[in-house]
PDB file of C-alpha atoms in Angstrom:
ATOM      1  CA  UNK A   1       0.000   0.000   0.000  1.00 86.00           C
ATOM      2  CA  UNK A   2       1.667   3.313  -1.008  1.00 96.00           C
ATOM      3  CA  UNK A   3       0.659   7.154  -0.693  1.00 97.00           C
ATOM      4  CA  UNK A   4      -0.498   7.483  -4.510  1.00 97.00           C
ATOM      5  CA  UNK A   5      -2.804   4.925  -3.588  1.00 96.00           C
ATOM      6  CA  UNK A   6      -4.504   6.823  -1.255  1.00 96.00           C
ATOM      7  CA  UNK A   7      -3.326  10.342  -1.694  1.00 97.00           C
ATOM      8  CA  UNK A   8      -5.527  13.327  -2.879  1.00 95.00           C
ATOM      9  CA  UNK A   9      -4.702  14.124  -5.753  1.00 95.00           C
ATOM     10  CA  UNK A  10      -4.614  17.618  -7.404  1.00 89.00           C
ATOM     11  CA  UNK A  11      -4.808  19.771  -4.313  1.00 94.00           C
ATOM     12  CA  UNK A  12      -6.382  22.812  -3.764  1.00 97.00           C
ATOM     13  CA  UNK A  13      -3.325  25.413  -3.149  1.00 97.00           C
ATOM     14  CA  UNK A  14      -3.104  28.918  -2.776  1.00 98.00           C
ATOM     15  CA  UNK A  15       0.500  31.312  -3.080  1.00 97.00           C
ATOM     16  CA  UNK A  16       1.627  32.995  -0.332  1.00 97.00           C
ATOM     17  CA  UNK A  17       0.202  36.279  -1.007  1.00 96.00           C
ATOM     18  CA  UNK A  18      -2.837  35.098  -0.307  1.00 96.00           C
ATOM     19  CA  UNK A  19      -4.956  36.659   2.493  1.00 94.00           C
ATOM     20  CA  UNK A  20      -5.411  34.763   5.721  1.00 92.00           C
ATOM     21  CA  UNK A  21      -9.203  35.411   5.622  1.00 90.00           C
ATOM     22  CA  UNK A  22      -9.578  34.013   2.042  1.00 94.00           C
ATOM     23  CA  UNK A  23      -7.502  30.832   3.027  1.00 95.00           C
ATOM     24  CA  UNK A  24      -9.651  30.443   5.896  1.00 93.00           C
ATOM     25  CA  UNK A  25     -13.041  30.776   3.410  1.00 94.00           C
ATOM     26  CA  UNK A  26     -11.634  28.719   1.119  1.00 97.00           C
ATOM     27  CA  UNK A  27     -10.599  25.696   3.701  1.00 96.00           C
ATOM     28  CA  UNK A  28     -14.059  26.022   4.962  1.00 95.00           C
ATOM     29  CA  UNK A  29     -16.189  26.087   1.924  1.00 97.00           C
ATOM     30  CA  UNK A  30     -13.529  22.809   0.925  1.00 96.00           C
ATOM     31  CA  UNK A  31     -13.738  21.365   4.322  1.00 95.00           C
ATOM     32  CA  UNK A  32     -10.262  20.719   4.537  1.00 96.00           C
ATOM     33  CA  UNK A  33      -8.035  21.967   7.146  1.00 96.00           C
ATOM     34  CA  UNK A  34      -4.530  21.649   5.122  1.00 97.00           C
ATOM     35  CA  UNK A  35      -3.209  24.191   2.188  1.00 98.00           C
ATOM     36  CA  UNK A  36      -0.276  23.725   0.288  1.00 98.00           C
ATOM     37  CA  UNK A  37       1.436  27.178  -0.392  1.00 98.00           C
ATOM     38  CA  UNK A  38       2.867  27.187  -3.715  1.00 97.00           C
ATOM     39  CA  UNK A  39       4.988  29.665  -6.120  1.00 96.00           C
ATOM     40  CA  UNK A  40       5.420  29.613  -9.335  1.00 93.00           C
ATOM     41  CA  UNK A  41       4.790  26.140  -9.559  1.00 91.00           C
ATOM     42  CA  UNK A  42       7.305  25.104  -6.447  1.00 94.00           C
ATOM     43  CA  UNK A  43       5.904  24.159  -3.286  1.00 96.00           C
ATOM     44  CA  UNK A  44       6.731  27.111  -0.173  1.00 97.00           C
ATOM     45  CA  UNK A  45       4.861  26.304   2.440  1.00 97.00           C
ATOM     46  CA  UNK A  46       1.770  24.454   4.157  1.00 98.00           C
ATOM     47  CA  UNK A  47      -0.382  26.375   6.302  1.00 97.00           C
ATOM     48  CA  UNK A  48      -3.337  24.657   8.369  1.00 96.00           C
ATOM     49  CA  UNK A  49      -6.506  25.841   9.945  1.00 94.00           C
ATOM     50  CA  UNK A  50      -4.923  26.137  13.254  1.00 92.00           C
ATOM     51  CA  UNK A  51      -2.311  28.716  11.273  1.00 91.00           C
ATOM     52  CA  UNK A  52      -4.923  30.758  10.820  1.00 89.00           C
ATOM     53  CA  UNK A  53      -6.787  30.147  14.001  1.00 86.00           C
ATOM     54  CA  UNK A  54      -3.929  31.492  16.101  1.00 83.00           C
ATOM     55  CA  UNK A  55      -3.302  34.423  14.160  1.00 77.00           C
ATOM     56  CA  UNK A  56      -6.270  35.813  14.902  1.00 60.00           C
ATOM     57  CA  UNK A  57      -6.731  38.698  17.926  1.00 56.00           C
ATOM     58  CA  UNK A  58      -7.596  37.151  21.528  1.00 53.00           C
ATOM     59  CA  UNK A  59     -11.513  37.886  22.655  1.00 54.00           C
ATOM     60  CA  UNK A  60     -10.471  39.893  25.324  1.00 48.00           C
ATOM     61  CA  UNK A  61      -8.540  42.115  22.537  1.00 55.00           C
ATOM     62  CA  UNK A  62      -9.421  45.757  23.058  1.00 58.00           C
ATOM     63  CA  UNK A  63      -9.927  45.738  19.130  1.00 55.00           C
ATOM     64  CA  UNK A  64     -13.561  46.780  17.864  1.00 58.00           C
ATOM     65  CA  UNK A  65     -14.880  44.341  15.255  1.00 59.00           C
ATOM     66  CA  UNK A  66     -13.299  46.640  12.320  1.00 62.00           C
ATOM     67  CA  UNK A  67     -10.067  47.204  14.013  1.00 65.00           C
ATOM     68  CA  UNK A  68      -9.602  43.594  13.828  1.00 62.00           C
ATOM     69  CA  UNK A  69     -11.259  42.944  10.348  1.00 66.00           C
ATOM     70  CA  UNK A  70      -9.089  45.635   9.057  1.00 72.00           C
ATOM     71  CA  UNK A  71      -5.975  44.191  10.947  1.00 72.00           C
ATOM     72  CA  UNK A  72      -6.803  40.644   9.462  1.00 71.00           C
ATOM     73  CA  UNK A  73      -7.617  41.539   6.262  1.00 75.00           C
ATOM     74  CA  UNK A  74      -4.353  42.795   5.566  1.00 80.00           C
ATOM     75  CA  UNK A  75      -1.730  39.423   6.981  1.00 88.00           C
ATOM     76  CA  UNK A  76      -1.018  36.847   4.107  1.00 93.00           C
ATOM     77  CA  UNK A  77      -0.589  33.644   4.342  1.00 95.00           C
ATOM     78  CA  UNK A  78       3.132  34.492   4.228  1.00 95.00           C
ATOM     79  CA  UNK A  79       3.217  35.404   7.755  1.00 92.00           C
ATOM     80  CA  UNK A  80       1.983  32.252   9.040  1.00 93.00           C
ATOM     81  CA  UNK A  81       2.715  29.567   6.841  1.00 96.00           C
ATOM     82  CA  UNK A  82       4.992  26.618   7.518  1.00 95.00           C
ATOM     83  CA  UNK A  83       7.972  27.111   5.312  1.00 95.00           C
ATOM     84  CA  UNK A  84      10.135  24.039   4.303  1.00 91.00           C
ATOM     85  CA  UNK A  85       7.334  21.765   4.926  1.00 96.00           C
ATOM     86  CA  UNK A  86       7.898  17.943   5.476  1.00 97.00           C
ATOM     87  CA  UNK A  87       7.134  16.019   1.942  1.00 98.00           C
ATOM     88  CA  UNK A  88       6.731  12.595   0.969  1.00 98.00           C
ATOM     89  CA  UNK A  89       7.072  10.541  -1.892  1.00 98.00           C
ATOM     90  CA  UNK A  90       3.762   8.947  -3.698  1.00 98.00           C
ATOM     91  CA  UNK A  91       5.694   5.660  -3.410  1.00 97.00           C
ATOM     92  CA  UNK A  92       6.493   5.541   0.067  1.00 97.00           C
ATOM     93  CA  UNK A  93       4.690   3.029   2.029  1.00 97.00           C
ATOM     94  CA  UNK A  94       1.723   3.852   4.065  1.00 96.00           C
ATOM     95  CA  UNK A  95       3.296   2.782   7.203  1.00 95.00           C
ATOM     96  CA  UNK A  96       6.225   5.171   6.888  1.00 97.00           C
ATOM     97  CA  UNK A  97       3.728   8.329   6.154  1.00 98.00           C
ATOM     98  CA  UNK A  98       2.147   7.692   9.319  1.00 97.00           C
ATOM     99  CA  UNK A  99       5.407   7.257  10.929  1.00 97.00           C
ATOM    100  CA  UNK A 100       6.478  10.693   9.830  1.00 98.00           C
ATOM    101  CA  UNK A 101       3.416  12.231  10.838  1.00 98.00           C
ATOM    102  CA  UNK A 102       3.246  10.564  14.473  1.00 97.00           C
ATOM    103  CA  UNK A 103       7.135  11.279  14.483  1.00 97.00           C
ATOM    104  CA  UNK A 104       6.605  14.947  13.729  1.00 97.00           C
ATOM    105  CA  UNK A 105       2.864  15.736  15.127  1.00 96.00           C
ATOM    106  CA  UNK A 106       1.761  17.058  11.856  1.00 96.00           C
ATOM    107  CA  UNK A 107      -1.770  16.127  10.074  1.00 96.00           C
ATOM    108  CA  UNK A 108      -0.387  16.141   7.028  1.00 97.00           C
ATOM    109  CA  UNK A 109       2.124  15.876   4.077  1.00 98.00           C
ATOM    110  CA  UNK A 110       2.759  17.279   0.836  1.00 98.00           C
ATOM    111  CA  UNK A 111       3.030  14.830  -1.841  1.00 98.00           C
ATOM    112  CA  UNK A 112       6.270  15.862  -4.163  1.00 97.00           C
ATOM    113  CA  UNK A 113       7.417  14.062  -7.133  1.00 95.00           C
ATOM    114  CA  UNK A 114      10.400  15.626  -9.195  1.00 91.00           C
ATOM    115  CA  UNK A 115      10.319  18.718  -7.255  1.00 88.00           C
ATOM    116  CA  UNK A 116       6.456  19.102  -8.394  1.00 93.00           C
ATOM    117  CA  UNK A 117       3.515  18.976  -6.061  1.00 96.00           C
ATOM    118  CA  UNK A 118       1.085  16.074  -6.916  1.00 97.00           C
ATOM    119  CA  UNK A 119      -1.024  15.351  -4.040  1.00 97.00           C
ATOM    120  CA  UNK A 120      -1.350  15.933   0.023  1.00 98.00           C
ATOM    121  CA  UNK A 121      -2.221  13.237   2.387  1.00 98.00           C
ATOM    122  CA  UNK A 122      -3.650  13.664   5.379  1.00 97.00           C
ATOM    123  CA  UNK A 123      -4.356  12.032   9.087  1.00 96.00           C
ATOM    124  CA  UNK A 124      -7.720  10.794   7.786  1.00 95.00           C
ATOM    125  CA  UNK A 125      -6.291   9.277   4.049  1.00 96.00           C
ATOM    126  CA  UNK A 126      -4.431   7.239   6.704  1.00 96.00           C
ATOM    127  CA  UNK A 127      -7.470   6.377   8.562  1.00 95.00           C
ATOM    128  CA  UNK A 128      -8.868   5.359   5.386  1.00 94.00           C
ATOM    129  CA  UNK A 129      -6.244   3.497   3.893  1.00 94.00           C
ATOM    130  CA  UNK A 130      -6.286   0.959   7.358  1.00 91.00           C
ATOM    131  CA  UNK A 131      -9.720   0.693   7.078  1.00 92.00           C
ATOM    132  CA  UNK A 132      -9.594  -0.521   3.561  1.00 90.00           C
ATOM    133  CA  UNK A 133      -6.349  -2.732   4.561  1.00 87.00           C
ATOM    134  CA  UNK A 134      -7.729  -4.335   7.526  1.00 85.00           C
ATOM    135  CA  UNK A 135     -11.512  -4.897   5.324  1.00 86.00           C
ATOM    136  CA  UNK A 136     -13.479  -2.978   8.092  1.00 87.00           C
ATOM    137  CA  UNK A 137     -16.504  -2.915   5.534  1.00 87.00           C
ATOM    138  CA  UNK A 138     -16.888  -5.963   4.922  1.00 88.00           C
ATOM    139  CA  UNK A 139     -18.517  -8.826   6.344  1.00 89.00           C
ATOM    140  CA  UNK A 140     -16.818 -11.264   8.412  1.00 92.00           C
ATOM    141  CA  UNK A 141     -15.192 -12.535  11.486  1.00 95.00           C
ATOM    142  CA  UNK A 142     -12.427 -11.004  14.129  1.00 95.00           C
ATOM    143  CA  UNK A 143     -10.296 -13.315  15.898  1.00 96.00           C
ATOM    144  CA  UNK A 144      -7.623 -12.669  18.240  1.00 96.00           C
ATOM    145  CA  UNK A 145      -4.956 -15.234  18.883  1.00 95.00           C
ATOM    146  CA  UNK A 146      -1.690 -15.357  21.555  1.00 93.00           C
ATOM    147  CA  UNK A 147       1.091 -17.595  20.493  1.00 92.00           C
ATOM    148  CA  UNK A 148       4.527 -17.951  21.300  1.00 91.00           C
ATOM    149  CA  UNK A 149       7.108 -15.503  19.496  1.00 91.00           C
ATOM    150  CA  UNK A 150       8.750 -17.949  17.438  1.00 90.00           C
ATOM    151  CA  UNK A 151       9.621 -17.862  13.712  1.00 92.00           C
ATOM    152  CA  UNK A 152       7.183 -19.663  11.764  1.00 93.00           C
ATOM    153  CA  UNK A 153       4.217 -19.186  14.202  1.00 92.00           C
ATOM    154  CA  UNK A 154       2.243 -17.072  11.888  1.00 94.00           C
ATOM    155  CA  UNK A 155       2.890 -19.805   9.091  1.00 96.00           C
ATOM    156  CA  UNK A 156       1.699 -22.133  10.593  1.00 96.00           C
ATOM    157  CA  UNK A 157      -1.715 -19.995  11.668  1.00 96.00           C
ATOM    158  CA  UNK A 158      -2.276 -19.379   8.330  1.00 96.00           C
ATOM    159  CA  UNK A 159      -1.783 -22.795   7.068  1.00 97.00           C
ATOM    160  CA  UNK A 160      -4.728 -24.435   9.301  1.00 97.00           C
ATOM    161  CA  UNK A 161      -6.787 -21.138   7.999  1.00 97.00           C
ATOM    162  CA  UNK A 162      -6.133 -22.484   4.569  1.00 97.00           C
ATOM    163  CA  UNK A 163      -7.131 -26.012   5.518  1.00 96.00           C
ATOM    164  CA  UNK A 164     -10.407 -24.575   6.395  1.00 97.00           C
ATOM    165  CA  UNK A 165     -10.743 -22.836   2.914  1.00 96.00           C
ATOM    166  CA  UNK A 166     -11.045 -19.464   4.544  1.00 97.00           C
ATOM    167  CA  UNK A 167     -10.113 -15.901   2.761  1.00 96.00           C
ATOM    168  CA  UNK A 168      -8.186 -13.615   5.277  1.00 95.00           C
ATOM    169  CA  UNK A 169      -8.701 -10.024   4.936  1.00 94.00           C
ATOM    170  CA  UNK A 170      -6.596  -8.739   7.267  1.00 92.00           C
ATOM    171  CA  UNK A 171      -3.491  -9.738   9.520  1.00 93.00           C
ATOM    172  CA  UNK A 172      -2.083  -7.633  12.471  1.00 91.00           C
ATOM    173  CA  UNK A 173       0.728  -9.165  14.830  1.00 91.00           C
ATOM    174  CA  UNK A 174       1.903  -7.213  18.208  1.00 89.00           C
ATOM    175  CA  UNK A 175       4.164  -8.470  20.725  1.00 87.00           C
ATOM    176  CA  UNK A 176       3.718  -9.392  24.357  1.00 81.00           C
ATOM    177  CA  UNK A 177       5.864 -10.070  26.755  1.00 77.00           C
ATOM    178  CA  UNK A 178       7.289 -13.066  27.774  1.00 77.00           C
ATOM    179  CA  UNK A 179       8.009 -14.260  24.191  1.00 85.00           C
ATOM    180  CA  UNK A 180       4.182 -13.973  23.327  1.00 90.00           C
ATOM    181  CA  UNK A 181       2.922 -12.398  20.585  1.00 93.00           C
ATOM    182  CA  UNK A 182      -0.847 -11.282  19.727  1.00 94.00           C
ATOM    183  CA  UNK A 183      -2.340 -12.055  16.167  1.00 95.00           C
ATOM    184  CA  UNK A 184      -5.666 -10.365  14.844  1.00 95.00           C
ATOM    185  CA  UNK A 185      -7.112 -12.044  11.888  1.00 96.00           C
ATOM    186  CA  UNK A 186     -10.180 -10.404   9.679  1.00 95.00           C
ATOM    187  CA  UNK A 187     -11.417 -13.615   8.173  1.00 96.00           C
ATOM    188  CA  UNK A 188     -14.224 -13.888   5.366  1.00 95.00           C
ATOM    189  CA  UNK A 189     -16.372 -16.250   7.221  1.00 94.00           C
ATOM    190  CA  UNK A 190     -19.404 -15.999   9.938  1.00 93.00           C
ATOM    191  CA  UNK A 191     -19.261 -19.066  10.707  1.00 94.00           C
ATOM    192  CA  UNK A 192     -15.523 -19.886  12.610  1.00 96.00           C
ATOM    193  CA  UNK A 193     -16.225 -22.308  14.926  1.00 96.00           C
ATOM    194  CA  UNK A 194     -14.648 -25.026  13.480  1.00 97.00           C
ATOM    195  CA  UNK A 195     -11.472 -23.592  12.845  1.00 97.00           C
ATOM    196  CA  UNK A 196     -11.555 -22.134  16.168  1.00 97.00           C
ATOM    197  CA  UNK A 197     -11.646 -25.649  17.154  1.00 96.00           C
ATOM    198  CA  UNK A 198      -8.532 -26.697  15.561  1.00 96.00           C
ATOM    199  CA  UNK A 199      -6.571 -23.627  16.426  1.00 96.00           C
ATOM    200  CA  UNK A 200      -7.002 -24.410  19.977  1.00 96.00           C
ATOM    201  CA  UNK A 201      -6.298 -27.954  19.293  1.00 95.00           C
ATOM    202  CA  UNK A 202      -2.674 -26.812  18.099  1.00 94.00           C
ATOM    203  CA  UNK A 203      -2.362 -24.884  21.038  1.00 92.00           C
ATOM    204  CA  UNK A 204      -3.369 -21.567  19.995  1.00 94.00           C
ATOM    205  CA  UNK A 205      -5.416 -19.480  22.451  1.00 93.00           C
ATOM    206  CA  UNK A 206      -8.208 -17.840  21.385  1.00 95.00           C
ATOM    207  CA  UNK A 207      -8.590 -14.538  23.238  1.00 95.00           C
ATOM    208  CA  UNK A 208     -11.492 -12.649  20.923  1.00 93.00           C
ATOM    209  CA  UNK A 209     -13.806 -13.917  18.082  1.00 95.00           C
ATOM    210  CA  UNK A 210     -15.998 -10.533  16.984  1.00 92.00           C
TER     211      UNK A 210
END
């Protein structure tokens, strides 16, 4: 699974001259809360709702309504934007995009090929892409396994699934302690009694079926 999979393509952007009140209307009429900045074709900047949230004068201001209008309606995007913003490639892996953005506490990255903006993917494309990889939507069976840590294990999990002429949708392995490991498998089948049967037969325990 890779960004340009579930990146958005052609992004709305604005320049950096911009006004911070039009960015604002035009992430709001959009519903997005991320806008690439860019410049004669180069990418500049990124600047986010919250950008524009903060610039704007404190309710206890001493500012009348116009003051602050007038004050607003003159700052560009220029003076709040992100410059040098963190990119990504559209062939990078899912997994690392969410890596950067955890890493980094952003909501979002610029998609750059060849020096040329061709997407933006955000918190929620990543939300999206593990529903989609995990096959949340569609109909089937949980399960929840503990085995020991050893190579193989998973192998062999898979191989009595396959006995049982199951699909699996999904596969998700974290560690435990103690040389345990947890396994979550999405399985196309609402009926998994039988192979729940066997898997504890091998040993396997069974901790959730959902």
């Amino acid at each position: 699974m890779f960004v340009r999979d579930y990146m958005s393509t052609s992004p709305i952007c604005i320049n950096s001259g911009t006004p911070i009140l039009e960015a604002l209307n035009i992430m709001r009429k959009n519903r997005i809360r991320h806008l690439p900045v860019v410049d004669k074709g180069q990418l500049v900047g990124l600047v986010t709702e919250r950008d524009l949230l903060t610039v704007s004068p404190s309710p206890a201001t001493t500012l009348s309504v116009f003051e602050m209008n007038y004050l607003l309606s003159k700052m560009v995007v220029k003076e709040v934007m992100k410059t040098s913003p963190i990119t990504i490639g559209p062939d990078c892996s899912i997994e690392e995009a969410s890596l950067i953005m955890r890493e980094h506490k952003i909501g979002s990255l610029p998609v750059v090929e060849e020096d040329r903006l061709v997407g933006i993917i955000t918190q929620t494309d990543i939300l999206d892409a593990l529903i989609r990889i995990f096959g949340l939507r569609k109909a089937g069976t949980r399960l929840v396994l503990e085995a020991s840590d050893r190579i193989g294990a998973l192998a062999d999990i898979l191989a009595i699934v396959r006995e049982h002429q199951i699909n699996v949708i999904g596969v998700a392995c974290r560690e435990k302690e103690e040389q345990r490991v947890q396994i979550m498998l999405r399985l196309s089948t609402v009926e998994p009694q039988s192979l729940i049967n066997d898997l504890q037969k091998q040993g396997y325990e069974v901790k959730s079926v959902s």
